[in-house]
Amino acid sequence: VIGHPKYQESKRIAIFLSMPDEIQTEEIIKDIFKQGKECFIPRYKPHSNHMDMLKLSSAEDISSLTLTSWNILQPSDDDSAREEALAGGGLDLIFMPGLGFDKKGNRLGRGKGYYDTYLERCMKHPSGKPYTIALAFREQICESVPVAENDVQVDEVLYEDC
């Protein structure tokens, strides 16, 4: 990931804080700060499909986040001091999680459509849609995954041996 050309050229990067069954992102987050890039993480709004990408000030900033009912660390709902990526310069790159992927770039998420809805909002931002890379285990690559009309394909799926 760290040697990927899109990562190297990107300045504003959104990345998920990994759950135990996902590709672990902690070292990527540390590198984002080491390289002097800006790091944004998801804040999901419960009972909706709305998500914002909020800026982290450092890798250590993660320890100040609150744990949601889904066991995901994220900025609290009353945390209004953080920059939302689309309120500023947009994003260059989004690393995305998922449950399954196919080689056509289709992604099976957790069913709420958070990333699809967020990417739709990105397309309306002056900086346009960021490049999207899904991080996967080889076992998550399928022949095909079910897709809906509003699903947005990822630009690239990275997994071992790909």
Coordinates of C-alpha atoms in Angstrom, one line a residue:
V1 CA 0.0 0.0 0.0
I2 CA 2.7 2.5 1.0
G3 CA 4.6 2.0 -2.2
H4 CA 1.4 2.4 -4.4
P5 CA 1.7 5.4 -6.8
K6 CA -1.8 6.7 -5.9
Y7 CA -0.9 6.6 -2.2
Q8 CA 2.4 8.3 -2.9
E9 CA 0.9 11.2 -4.9
S10 CA -2.1 11.7 -2.6
K11 CA -2.1 14.4 0.1
R12 CA -5.6 14.0 1.6
I13 CA -6.4 10.4 2.4
A14 CA -9.5 8.8 4.0
I15 CA -9.0 5.5 5.7
F16 CA -11.1 3.3 7.9
L17 CA -10.1 2.3 11.4
S18 CA -10.1 -1.5 11.1
M19 CA -12.2 -4.0 12.9
P20 CA -10.6 -7.3 14.0
D21 CA -11.9 -9.1 10.8
E22 CA -10.5 -6.5 8.4
I23 CA -7.1 -5.6 7.0
Q24 CA -5.4 -3.8 9.8
T25 CA -4.8 -0.1 8.9
E26 CA -2.8 1.1 11.9
E27 CA 0.6 1.1 10.1
I28 CA -0.9 2.9 7.1
I29 CA -2.3 5.6 9.3
K30 CA 1.1 6.0 11.0
D31 CA 2.7 6.3 7.6
I32 CA 0.2 8.9 6.4
F33 CA 1.3 11.2 9.3
K34 CA 5.0 10.3 8.8
Q35 CA 4.8 11.4 5.2
G36 CA 3.1 14.7 6.2
K37 CA -0.2 13.8 4.5
E38 CA -3.7 14.7 5.9
C39 CA -5.7 11.8 7.4
F40 CA -9.5 11.5 7.5
I41 CA -11.5 8.8 9.1
P42 CA -15.2 7.9 8.9
R43 CA -17.9 9.0 11.4
Y44 CA -21.1 7.1 10.7
K45 CA -24.5 8.5 11.7
P46 CA -26.5 5.7 13.2
H47 CA -30.0 4.9 11.8
S48 CA -29.0 6.5 8.4
N49 CA -26.7 6.0 5.5
H50 CA -24.8 9.3 6.2
M51 CA -21.1 9.3 6.8
D52 CA -18.6 12.1 7.1
M53 CA -14.8 11.9 6.8
L54 CA -13.3 13.8 9.7
K55 CA -9.6 14.9 10.1
L56 CA -7.3 13.2 12.6
S57 CA -4.6 15.4 14.0
S58 CA -2.2 12.5 14.6
A59 CA -2.0 8.8 14.9
E60 CA -2.2 9.2 18.7
D61 CA -5.5 11.1 18.2
I62 CA -7.2 7.7 17.7
S63 CA -7.0 7.1 21.5
S64 CA -9.3 10.1 22.0
L65 CA -12.1 8.6 19.9
T66 CA -15.3 7.0 21.3
L67 CA -16.4 3.4 20.6
T68 CA -19.7 3.0 18.8
S69 CA -22.3 0.3 19.4
W70 CA -20.7 -1.4 16.4
N71 CA -17.4 -1.5 18.2
I72 CA -15.9 1.1 15.8
L73 CA -13.8 4.0 17.0
Q74 CA -14.9 7.3 15.6
P75 CA -15.2 11.0 16.6
S76 CA -18.1 11.7 18.9
D77 CA -21.3 13.3 17.5
D78 CA -20.6 16.5 19.4
D79 CA -17.1 16.8 18.0
S80 CA -17.5 19.8 15.7
A81 CA -13.8 21.0 15.8
R82 CA -12.6 18.5 13.2
E83 CA -12.5 19.4 9.5
E84 CA -14.9 17.4 7.3
A85 CA -13.0 16.5 4.1
L86 CA -15.8 17.8 1.8
A87 CA -16.0 21.1 3.7
G88 CA -12.4 21.7 2.7
G89 CA -10.2 20.5 -0.1
G90 CA -12.0 17.2 -0.7
L91 CA -10.0 13.9 -0.8
D92 CA -7.4 12.4 -3.2
L93 CA -7.8 8.8 -2.1
I94 CA -10.1 6.7 0.0
F95 CA -9.2 3.3 1.4
M96 CA -12.3 1.2 1.7
P97 CA -13.3 -1.9 3.8
G98 CA -15.7 -4.5 2.6
L99 CA -16.9 -8.1 3.1
G100 CA -16.4 -9.3 -0.4
F101 CA -15.1 -8.0 -3.8
D102 CA -14.9 -9.1 -7.3
K103 CA -12.3 -8.3 -9.9
K104 CA -14.6 -5.9 -11.7
G105 CA -14.4 -3.5 -8.7
N106 CA -17.8 -4.4 -7.2
R107 CA -17.8 -4.2 -3.4
L108 CA -20.0 -5.9 -0.9
G109 CA -20.2 -3.7 2.2
R110 CA -22.1 -4.1 5.4
G111 CA -25.4 -3.1 3.7
K112 CA -26.0 0.5 4.8
G113 CA -24.5 2.2 1.7
Y114 CA -22.3 4.6 3.7
Y115 CA -19.4 4.6 1.3
D116 CA -21.7 4.7 -1.8
T117 CA -23.6 7.7 -0.4
Y118 CA -20.3 9.4 0.5
L119 CA -18.8 8.9 -2.9
E120 CA -22.0 10.4 -4.5
R121 CA -21.3 13.5 -2.3
C122 CA -17.7 13.5 -3.4
M123 CA -18.7 13.6 -7.1
K124 CA -20.5 17.0 -6.4
H125 CA -17.3 18.5 -4.7
P126 CA -15.1 20.7 -6.9
S127 CA -12.2 18.3 -6.5
G128 CA -14.3 15.5 -7.8
K129 CA -14.4 11.8 -6.9
P130 CA -11.2 10.5 -5.1
Y131 CA -9.4 7.4 -6.3
T132 CA -10.8 4.4 -4.3
I133 CA -8.8 1.4 -3.2
A134 CA -10.4 -1.5 -1.3
L135 CA -8.2 -3.4 1.1
A136 CA -9.0 -7.1 1.1
F137 CA -7.8 -10.6 2.1
R138 CA -7.4 -12.9 -0.8
E139 CA -10.3 -15.0 0.6
Q140 CA -12.6 -12.0 0.1
I141 CA -12.2 -12.0 -3.7
C142 CA -15.2 -13.6 -5.3
E143 CA -16.2 -14.4 -8.8
S144 CA -19.0 -11.9 -8.5
V145 CA -20.7 -10.0 -5.7
P146 CA -24.4 -8.8 -5.7
V147 CA -24.7 -5.1 -6.7
A148 CA -27.5 -2.6 -6.5
E149 CA -28.2 0.4 -8.7
N150 CA -26.6 2.9 -6.3
D151 CA -23.4 0.9 -5.6
V152 CA -20.3 2.7 -6.7
Q153 CA -17.4 0.5 -8.0
V154 CA -14.0 0.8 -6.4
D155 CA -11.1 1.8 -8.7
E156 CA -8.9 -1.0 -7.4
V157 CA -8.9 -3.9 -5.0
L158 CA -5.6 -4.6 -3.3
Y159 CA -5.1 -8.0 -1.7
E160 CA -2.1 -10.4 -1.2
D161 CA -0.6 -11.7 -4.5
C162 CA -2.7 -9.4 -6.6

